[in-house]
CSV table of C-alpha atoms in Angstrom, one decimal:
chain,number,residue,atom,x,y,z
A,1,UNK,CA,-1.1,32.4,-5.8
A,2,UNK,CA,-0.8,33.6,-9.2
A,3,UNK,CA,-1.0,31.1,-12.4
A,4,UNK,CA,2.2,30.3,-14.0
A,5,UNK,CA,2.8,32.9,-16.9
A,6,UNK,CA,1.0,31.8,-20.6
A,7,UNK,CA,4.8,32.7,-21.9
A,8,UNK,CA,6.6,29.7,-18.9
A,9,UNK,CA,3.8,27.2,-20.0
A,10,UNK,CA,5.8,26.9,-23.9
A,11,UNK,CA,8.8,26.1,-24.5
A,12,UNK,CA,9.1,28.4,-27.3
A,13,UNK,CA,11.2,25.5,-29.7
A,14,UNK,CA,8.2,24.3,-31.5
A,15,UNK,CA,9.3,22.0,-34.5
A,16,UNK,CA,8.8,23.6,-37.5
A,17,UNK,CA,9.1,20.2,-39.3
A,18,UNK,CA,5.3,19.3,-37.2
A,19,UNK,CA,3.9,22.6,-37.7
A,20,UNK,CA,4.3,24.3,-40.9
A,21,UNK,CA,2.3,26.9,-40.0
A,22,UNK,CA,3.7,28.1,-36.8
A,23,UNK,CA,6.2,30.7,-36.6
A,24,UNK,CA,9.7,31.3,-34.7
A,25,UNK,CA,7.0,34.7,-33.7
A,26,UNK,CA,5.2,32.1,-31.5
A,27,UNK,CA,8.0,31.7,-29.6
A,28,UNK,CA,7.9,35.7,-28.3
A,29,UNK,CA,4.5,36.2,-28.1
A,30,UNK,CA,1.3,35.0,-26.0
A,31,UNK,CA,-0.3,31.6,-27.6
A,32,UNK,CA,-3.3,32.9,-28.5
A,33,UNK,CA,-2.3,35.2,-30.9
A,34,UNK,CA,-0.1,32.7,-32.6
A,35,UNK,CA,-2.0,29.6,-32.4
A,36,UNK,CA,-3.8,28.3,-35.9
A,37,UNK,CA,-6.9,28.7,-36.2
A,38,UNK,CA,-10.5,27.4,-38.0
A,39,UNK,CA,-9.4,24.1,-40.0
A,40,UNK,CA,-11.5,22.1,-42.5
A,41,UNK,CA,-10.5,18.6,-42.1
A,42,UNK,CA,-9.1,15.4,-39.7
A,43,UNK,CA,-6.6,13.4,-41.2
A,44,UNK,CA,-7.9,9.5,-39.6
A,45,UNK,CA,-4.4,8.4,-41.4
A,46,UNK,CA,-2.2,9.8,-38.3
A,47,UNK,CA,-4.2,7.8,-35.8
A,48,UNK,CA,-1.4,5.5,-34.2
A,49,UNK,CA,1.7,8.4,-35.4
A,50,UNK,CA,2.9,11.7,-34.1
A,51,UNK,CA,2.2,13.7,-37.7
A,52,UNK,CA,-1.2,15.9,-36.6
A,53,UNK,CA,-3.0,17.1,-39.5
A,54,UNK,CA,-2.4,20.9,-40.7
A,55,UNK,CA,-2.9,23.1,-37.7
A,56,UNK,CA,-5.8,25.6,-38.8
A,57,UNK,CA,-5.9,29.3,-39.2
A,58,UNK,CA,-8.3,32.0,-37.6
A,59,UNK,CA,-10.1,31.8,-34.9
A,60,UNK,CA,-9.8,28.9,-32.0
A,61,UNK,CA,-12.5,26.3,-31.3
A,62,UNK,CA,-12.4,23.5,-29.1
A,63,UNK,CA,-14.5,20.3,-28.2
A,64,UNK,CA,-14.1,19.6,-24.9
A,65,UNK,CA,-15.1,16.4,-23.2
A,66,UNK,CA,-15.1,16.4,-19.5
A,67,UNK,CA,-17.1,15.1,-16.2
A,68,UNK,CA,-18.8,17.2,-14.2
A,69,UNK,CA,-16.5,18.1,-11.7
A,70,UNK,CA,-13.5,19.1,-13.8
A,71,UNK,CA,-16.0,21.3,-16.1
A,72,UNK,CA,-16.1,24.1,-13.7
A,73,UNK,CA,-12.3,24.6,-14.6
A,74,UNK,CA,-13.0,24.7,-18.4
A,75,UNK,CA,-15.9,27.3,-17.9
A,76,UNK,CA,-13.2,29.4,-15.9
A,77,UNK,CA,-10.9,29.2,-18.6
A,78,UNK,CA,-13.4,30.2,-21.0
A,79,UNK,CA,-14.2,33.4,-18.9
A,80,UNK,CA,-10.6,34.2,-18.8
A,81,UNK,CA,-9.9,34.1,-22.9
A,82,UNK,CA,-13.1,35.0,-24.9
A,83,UNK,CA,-11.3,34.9,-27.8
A,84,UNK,CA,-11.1,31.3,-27.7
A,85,UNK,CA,-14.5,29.0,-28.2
A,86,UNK,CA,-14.9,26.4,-25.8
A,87,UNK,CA,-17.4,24.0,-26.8
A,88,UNK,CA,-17.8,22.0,-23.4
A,89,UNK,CA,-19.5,18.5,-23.8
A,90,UNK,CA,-20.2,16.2,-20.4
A,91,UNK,CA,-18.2,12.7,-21.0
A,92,UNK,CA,-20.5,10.1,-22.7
A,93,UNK,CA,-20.4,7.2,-20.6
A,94,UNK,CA,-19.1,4.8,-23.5
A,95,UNK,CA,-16.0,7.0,-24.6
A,96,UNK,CA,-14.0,4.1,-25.6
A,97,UNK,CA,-16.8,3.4,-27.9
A,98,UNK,CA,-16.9,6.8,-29.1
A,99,UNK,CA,-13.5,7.2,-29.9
A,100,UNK,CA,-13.1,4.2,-31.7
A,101,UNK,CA,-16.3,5.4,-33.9
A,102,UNK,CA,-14.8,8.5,-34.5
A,103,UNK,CA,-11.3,6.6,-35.8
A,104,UNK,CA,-12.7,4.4,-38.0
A,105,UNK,CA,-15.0,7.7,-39.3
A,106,UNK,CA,-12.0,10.0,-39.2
A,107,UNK,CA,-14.1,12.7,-37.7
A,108,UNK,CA,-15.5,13.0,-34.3
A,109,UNK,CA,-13.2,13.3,-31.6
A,110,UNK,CA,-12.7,16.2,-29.2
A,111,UNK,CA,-9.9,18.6,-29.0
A,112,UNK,CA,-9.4,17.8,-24.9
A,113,UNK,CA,-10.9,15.6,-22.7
A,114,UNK,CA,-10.2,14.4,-19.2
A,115,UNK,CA,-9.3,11.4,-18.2
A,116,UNK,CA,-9.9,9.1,-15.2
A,117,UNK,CA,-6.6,7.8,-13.9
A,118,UNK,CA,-6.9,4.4,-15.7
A,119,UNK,CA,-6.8,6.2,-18.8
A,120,UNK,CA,-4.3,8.3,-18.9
A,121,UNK,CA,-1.5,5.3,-20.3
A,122,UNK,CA,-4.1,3.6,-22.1
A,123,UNK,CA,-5.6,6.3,-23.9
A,124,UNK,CA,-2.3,7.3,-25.4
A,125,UNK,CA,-2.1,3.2,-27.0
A,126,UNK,CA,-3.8,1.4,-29.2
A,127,UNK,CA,-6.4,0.5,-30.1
A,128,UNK,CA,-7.7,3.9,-29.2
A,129,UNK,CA,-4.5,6.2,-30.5
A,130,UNK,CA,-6.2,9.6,-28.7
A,131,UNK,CA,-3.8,11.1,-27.0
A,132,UNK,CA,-0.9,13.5,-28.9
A,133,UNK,CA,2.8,14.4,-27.9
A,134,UNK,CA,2.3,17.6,-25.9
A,135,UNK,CA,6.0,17.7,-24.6
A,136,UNK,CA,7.0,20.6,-27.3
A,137,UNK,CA,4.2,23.0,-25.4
A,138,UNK,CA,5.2,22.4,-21.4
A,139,UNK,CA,8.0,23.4,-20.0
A,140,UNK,CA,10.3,21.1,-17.9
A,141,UNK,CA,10.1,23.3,-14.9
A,142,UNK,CA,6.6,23.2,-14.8
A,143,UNK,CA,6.4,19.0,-15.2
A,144,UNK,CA,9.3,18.9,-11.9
A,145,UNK,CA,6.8,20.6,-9.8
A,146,UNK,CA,4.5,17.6,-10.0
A,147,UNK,CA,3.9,15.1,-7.2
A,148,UNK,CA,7.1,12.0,-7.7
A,149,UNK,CA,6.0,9.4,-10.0
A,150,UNK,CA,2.4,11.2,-11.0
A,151,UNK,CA,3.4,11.8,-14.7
A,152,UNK,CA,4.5,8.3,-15.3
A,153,UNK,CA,1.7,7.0,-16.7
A,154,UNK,CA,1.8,10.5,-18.7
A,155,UNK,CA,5.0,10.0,-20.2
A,156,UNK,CA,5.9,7.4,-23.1
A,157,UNK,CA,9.2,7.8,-23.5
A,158,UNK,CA,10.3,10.8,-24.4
A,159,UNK,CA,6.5,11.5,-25.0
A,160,UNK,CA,4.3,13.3,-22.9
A,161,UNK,CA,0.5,12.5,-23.5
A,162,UNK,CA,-1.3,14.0,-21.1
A,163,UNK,CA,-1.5,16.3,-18.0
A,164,UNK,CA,-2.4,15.3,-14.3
A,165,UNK,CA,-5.2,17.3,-12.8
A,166,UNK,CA,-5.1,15.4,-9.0
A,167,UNK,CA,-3.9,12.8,-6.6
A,168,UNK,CA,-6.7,11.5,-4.6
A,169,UNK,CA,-5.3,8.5,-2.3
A,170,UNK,CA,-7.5,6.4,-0.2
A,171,UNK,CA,-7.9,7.9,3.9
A,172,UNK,CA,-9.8,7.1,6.5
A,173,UNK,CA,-12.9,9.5,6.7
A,174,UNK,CA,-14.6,9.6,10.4
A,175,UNK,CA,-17.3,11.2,12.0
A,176,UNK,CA,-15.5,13.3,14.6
A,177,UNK,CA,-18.1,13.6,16.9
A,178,UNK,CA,-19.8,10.5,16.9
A,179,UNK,CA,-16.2,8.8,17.7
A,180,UNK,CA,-15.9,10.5,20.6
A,181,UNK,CA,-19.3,9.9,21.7
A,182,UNK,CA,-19.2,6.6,21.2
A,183,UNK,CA,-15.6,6.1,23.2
A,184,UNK,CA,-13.6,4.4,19.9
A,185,UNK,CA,-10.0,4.9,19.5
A,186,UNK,CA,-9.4,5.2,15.5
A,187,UNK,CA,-8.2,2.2,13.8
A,188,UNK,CA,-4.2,2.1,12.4
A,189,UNK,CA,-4.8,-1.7,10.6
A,190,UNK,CA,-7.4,-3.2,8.7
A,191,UNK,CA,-8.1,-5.8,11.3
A,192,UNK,CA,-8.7,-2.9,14.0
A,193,UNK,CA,-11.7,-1.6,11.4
A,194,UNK,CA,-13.1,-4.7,11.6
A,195,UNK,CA,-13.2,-5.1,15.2
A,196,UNK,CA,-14.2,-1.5,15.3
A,197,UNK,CA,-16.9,-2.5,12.9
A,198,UNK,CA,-18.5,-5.6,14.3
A,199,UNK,CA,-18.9,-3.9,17.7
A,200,UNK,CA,-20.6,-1.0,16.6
A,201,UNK,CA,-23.6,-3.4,15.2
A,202,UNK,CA,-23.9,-4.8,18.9
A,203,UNK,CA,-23.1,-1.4,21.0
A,204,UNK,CA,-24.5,1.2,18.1
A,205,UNK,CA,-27.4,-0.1,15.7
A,206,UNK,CA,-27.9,1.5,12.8
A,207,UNK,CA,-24.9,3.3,12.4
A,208,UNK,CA,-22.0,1.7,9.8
A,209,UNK,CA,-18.4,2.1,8.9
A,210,UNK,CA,-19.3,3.0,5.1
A,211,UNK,CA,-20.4,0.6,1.7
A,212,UNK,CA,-18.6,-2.3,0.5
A,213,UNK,CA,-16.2,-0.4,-1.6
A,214,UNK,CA,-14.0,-4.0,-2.3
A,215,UNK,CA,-12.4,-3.2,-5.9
A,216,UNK,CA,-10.9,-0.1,-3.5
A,217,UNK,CA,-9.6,-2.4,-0.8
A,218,UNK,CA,-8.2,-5.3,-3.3
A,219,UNK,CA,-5.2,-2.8,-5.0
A,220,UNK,CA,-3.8,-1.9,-1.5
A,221,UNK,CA,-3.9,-5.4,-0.3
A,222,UNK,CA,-2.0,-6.1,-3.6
A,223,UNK,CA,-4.6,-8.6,-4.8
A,224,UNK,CA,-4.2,-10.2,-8.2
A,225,UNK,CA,-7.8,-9.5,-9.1
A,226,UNK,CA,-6.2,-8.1,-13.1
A,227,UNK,CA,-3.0,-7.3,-12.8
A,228,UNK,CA,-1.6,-6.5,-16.0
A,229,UNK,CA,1.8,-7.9,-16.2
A,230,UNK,CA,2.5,-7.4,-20.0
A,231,UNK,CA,1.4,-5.5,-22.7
A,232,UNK,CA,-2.3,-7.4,-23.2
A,233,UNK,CA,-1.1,-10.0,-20.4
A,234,UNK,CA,-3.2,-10.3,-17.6
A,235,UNK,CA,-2.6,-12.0,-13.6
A,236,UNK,CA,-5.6,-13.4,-12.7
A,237,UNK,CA,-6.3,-14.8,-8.8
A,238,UNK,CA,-9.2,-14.0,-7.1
A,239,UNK,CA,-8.2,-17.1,-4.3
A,240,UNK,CA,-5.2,-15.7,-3.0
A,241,UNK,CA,-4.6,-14.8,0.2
A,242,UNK,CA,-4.0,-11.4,-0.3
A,243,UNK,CA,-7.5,-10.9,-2.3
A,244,UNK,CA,-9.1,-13.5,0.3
A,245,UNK,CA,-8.6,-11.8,3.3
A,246,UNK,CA,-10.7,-8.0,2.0
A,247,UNK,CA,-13.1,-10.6,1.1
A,248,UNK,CA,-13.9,-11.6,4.2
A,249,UNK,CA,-13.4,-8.5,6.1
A,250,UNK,CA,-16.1,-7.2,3.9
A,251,UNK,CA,-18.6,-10.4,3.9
A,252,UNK,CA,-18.2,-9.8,8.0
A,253,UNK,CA,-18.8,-6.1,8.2
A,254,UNK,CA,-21.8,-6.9,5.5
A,255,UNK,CA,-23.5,-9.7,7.3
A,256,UNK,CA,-23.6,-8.0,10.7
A,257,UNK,CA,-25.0,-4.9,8.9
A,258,UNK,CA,-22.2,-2.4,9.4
A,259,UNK,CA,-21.2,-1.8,5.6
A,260,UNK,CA,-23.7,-1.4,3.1
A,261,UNK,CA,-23.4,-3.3,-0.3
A,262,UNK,CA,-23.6,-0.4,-3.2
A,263,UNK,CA,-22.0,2.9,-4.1
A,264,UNK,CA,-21.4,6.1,-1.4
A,265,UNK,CA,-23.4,7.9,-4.1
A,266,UNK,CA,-26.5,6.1,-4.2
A,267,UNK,CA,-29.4,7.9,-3.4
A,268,UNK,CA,-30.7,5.6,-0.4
A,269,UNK,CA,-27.1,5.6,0.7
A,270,UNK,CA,-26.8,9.3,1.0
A,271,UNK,CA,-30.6,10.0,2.4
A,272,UNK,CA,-30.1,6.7,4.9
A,273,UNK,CA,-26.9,7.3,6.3
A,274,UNK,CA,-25.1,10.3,4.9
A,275,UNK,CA,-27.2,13.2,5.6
A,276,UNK,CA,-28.3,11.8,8.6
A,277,UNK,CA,-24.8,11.2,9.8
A,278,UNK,CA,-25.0,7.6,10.3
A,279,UNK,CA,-21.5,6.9,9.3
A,280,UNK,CA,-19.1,6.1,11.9
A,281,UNK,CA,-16.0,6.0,9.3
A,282,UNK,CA,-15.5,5.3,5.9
A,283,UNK,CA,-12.3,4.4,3.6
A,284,UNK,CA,-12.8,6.9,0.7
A,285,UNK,CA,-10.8,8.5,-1.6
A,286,UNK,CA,-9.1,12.2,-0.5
A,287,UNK,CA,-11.4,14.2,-2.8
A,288,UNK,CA,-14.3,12.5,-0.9
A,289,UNK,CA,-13.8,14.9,2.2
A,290,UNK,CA,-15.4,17.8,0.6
A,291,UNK,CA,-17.2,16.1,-2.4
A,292,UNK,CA,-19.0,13.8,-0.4
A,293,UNK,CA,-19.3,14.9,3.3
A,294,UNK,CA,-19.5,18.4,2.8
A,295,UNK,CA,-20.9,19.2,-0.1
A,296,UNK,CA,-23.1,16.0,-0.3
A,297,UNK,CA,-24.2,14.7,2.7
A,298,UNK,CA,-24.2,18.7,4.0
A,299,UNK,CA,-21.5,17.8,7.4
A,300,UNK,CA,-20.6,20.7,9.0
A,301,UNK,CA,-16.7,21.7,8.2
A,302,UNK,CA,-14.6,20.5,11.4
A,303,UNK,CA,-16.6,17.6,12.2
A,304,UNK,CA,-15.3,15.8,8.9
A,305,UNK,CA,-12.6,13.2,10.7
A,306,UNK,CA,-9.4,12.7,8.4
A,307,UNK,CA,-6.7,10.1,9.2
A,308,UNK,CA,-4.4,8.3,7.4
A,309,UNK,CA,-4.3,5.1,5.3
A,310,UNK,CA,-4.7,1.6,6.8
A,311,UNK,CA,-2.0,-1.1,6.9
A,312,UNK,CA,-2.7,-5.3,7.4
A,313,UNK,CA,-1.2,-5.8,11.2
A,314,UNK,CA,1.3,-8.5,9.6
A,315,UNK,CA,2.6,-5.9,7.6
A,316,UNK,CA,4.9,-3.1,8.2
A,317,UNK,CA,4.2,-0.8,5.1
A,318,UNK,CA,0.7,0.7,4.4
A,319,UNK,CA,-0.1,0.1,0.4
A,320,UNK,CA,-2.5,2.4,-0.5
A,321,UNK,CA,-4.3,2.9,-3.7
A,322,UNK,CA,-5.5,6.1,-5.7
A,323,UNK,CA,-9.0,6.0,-5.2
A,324,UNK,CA,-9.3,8.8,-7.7
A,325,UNK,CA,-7.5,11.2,-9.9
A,326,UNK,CA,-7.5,12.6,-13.6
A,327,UNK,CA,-5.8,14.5,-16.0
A,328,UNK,CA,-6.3,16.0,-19.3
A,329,UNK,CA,-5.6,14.3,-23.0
A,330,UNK,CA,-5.3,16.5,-26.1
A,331,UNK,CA,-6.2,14.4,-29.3
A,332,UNK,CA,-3.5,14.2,-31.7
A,333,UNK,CA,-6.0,14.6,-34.6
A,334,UNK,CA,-6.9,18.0,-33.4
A,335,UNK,CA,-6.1,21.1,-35.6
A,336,UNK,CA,-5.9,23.5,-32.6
A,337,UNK,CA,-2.8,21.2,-30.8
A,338,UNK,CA,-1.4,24.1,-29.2
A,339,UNK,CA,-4.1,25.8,-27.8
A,340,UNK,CA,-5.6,22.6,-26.8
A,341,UNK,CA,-2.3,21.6,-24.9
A,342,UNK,CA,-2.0,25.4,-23.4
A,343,UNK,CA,-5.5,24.6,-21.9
A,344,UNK,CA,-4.6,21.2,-20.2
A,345,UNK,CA,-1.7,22.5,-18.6
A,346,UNK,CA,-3.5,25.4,-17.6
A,347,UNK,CA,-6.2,23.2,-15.9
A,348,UNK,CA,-3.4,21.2,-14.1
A,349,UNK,CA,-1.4,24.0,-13.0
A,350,UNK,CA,-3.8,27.5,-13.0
A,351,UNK,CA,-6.2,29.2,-10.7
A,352,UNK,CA,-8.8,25.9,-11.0
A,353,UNK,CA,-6.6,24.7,-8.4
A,354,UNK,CA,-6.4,26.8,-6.2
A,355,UNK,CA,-9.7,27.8,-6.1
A,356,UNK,CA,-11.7,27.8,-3.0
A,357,UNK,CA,-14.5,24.8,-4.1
A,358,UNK,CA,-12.2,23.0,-6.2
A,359,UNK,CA,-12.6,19.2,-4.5
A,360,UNK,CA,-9.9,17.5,-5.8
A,361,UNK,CA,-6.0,17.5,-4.6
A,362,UNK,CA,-3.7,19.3,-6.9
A,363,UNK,CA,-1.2,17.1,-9.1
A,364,UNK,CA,0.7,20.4,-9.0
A,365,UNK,CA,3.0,21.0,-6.0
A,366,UNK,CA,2.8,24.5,-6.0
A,367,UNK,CA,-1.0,24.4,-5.7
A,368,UNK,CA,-0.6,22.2,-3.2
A,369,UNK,CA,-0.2,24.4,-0.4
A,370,UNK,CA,-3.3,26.7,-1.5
A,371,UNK,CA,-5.7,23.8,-1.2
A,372,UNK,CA,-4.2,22.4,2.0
A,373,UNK,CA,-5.1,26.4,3.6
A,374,UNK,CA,-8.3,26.5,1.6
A,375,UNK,CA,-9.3,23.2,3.3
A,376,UNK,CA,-7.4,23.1,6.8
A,377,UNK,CA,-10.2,24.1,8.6
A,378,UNK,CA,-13.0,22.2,6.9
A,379,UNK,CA,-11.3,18.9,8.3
A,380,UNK,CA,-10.4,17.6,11.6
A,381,UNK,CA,-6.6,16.2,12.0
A,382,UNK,CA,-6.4,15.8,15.4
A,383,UNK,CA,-3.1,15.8,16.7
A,384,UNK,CA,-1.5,15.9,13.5
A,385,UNK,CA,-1.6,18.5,9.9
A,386,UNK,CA,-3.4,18.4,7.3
A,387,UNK,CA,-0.7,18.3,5.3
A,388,UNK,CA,1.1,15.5,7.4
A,389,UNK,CA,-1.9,12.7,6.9
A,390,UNK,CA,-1.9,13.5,2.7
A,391,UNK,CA,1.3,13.2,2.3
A,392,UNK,CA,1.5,9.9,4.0
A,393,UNK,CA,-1.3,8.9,1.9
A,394,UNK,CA,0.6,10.2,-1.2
A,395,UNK,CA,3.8,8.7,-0.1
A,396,UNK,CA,2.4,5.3,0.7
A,397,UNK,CA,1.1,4.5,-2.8
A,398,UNK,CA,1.7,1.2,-3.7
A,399,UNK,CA,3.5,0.3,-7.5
A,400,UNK,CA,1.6,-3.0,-7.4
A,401,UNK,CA,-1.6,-2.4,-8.8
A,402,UNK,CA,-1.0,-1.7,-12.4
A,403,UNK,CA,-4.4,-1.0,-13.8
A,404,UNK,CA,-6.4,-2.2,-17.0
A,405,UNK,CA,-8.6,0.0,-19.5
A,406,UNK,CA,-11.1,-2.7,-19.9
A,407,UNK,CA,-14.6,-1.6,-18.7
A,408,UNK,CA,-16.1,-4.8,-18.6
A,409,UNK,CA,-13.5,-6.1,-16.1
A,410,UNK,CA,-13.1,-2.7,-14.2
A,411,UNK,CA,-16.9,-2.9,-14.0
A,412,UNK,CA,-16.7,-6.7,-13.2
A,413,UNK,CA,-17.5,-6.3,-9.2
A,414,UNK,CA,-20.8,-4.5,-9.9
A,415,UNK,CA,-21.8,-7.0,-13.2
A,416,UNK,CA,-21.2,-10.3,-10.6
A,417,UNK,CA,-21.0,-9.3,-6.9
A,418,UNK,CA,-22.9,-6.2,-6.3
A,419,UNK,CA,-26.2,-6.9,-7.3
A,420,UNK,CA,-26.0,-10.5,-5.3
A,421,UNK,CA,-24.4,-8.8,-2.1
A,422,UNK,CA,-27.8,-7.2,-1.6
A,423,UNK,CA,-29.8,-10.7,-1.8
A,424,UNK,CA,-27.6,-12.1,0.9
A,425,UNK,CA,-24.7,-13.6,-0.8
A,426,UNK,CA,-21.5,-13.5,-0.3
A,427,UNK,CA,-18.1,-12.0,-2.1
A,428,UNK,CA,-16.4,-15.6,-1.0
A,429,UNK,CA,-19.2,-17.7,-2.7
A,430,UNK,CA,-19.2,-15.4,-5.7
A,431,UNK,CA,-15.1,-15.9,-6.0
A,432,UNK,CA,-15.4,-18.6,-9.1
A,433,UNK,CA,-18.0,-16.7,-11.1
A,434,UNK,CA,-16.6,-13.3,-10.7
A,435,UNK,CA,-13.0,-14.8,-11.3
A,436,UNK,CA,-14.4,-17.0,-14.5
A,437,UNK,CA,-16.0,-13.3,-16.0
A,438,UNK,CA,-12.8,-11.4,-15.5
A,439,UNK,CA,-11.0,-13.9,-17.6
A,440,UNK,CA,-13.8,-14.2,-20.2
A,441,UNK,CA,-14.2,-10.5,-20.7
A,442,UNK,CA,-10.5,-9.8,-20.7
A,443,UNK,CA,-10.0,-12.8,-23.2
A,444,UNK,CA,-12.7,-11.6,-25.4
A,445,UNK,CA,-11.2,-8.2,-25.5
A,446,UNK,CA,-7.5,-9.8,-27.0
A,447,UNK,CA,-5.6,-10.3,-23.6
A,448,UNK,CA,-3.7,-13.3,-22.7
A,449,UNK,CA,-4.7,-14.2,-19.2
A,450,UNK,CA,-3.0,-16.2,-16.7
A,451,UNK,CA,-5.0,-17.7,-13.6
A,452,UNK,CA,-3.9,-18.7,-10.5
């Protein structure tokens, strides 16, 4: 499938009013022979406005913050057009920090970065102030094709501040062969992956159901663990039922020795019980398929089990939870706006996508299909498509969970529980103290918290 045409990514009406040195010429020709070029300053006064500082003439350079995964996409890009000058960074673990360095410096911040998923609205706010107004560069026809409801956190009014790259939705990730061997039927409720779990420490020992991913869990079992319910307003309540009920799933499947406390990428985790195929099933995000048991734990394609999300047996409706996904920011204190904002939608909508080792789910519809046949055969469906079990995964995401850019709170679960997990406590005991740091870090941090 062929990219979308450099000429349908613009809109061709930029305002002349925001660039006064762009022509109605842009408009007729390619962007990179139009865009401005090699600037001398930052402006720090626009932080928190839509004025960017003078766009620059000559030739095009851009800082590029990304993570690994994304960066293959950049270095494609920069194979494609020469005549621009990627300068590709790997994100710095403390980006918030950075960013705010580089505000109060007025110098410092990249072009483009990408985003995890909780970024992409909170990026685009203050205190941070990153992300610019790329709406006068994308065509509308290109932001329909997206997935329903997948710009949103994208789009501030009639602002758009950043580009999706991928929707990766919680599934259920099985060992094909050892399910069969064993005799299991897969699980369709939580409470079935329990059951499933607890007997495969008496009939199978040794072998689990994945690690204690519980921050996963919480979201689609519409847990109050932060729920943001305002701007800097926070719903705090770690003891309800909904929260209470993951907890002890997990502090069961933990104690008989069927999940693993820790991350899926820990090296012990991977040498222990992914290479080795020691993993019954696992809850895992959709980019996790290929990622983790392919690439990672080296599973041969077909034997990689994909089903769809789980529901609680009292409920009807499953609420699933985006596990993953990212898109792409351009800073509204770059000099290179358009160029930079031609390369985010060209990561979100061009041949990254559909190329044949790209992990992650497109955003963009049309790309969708490409993936699915790139990928059809590396996972086992059953009696179903590919294409049926994501988009029930997709479809299924719940509104709930509205999430918070606070790294000490996101990062709350491994600061509190984690670490004690592995000494042989559990998440119920741990409730109070992990519930009293959430509502210490988030009050710290400005947010008005309500508990209970």
């Amino acid at each position: 499938m062929k990219p979308p045409s450099r000429e349908g990514l613009l809109r061709g009406r930029h305002r002349r009013s925001r660039f006064a040195l762009a022509s109605s010429v842009c408009a007729a020709i390619t962007l990179a022979a139009c865009v401005p070029g090699q600037g001398t300053t930052n402006d720090p006064t626009t932080a928190g406005g839509e004025e960017p500082p003078p766009q620059a003439e000559g030739p095009v350079e851009l800082v590029v913050w990304t993570d690994p995964v994304r960066q293959v996409g950049f270095e494609m890009y920069q194979e494609l057009h020469p005549e621009i000058d990627l300068q590709i960074e790997v994100l710095p673990d403390d980006v918030d920090s950075r960013l705010m360095l580089a505000n109060e410096a007025g110098e410092g911040w990249p072009d483009i970065m990408t985003l995890k998923r909780f970024q992409l609205e909170a990026f685009g706010q203050p205190p941070l102030d990153f992300s610019a107004d790329i709406s006068d560069y994308v065509d509308e026809d290109i932001l329909a094709e997206f997935s329903p409801g997948l710009l949103d956190l994208c789009q501030d009014g009639d602002a758009l501040r950043c580009m999706n790259n991928d929707l990766s939705p919680l599934v259920l990730w099985y060992d094909r062969d050892l399910m069969e061997e064993f005799g299991y039927e897969l699980p369709t409720t939580w409470e079935e992956f329990e059951e499933i779990g607890l007997r495969l420490a008496d009939e199978h020992p040794g072998y689990i159901v994945g690690h204690a991913a519980t921050t996963a869990i919480l979201p689609g079992s519409r847990c109050p663990m932060a729920e943001v319910t305002g701007q800097m307003e926070l719903h705090v309540d770690l003891e309800h039922e909904r929260c209470t009920r993951v907890f002890d799933l997990v502090d069961n499947l933990v104690e008989a020795g069927t999940m693993i406390p820790g991350s899926a990428n820990d090296p012990d985790y991977v040498a222990e019980y992914g290479a080795p195929r020691q993993i019954l099933m696992s809850v895992q995000a959709l980019h996790r398929g290929r990622f983790g048991f392919i690439n990672e734990y080296n599973w041969p394609e077909g034997s990689v089990g994909i089903a769809p999300p789980l529901r609680w047996a009292d409920e009807d409706e499953v609420h699933n939870y985006a596990g993953g996904g990212s898109g792409y920011a351009v800073s509204r204190h770059s000099e290179y706006q358009a160029a930079a904002a031609e390369l985010a939608v060209w990561m979100a909508t061009g041949d990254y996508q559909t190329h044949p080792e790209t992990v992650t789910f497109p955003a963009y519809r049309p790309a969708q299909e490409v993936w699915i046949e790139n990928n059809r055969d590396a996972f086992y469906t059953g009696d179903a498509e590919l294409e049926e079990i994501i988009d029930a995964a997709e479809s299924q995401l719940s509104p709930y969970w509205s999430e918070i850019n606070l790294g000490s709170v996101r990062g709350s679960y491994g600061q509190v529980v984690g670490p004690e997990l592995v000494h042989g406590r559990t998440i119920a005991e741990l409730v109070p103290e992990w519930e009293q740091y959430i509502v210490n870090e988030a009050e710290a941090a400005g947010w008005t918290v309500d508990v209970g």
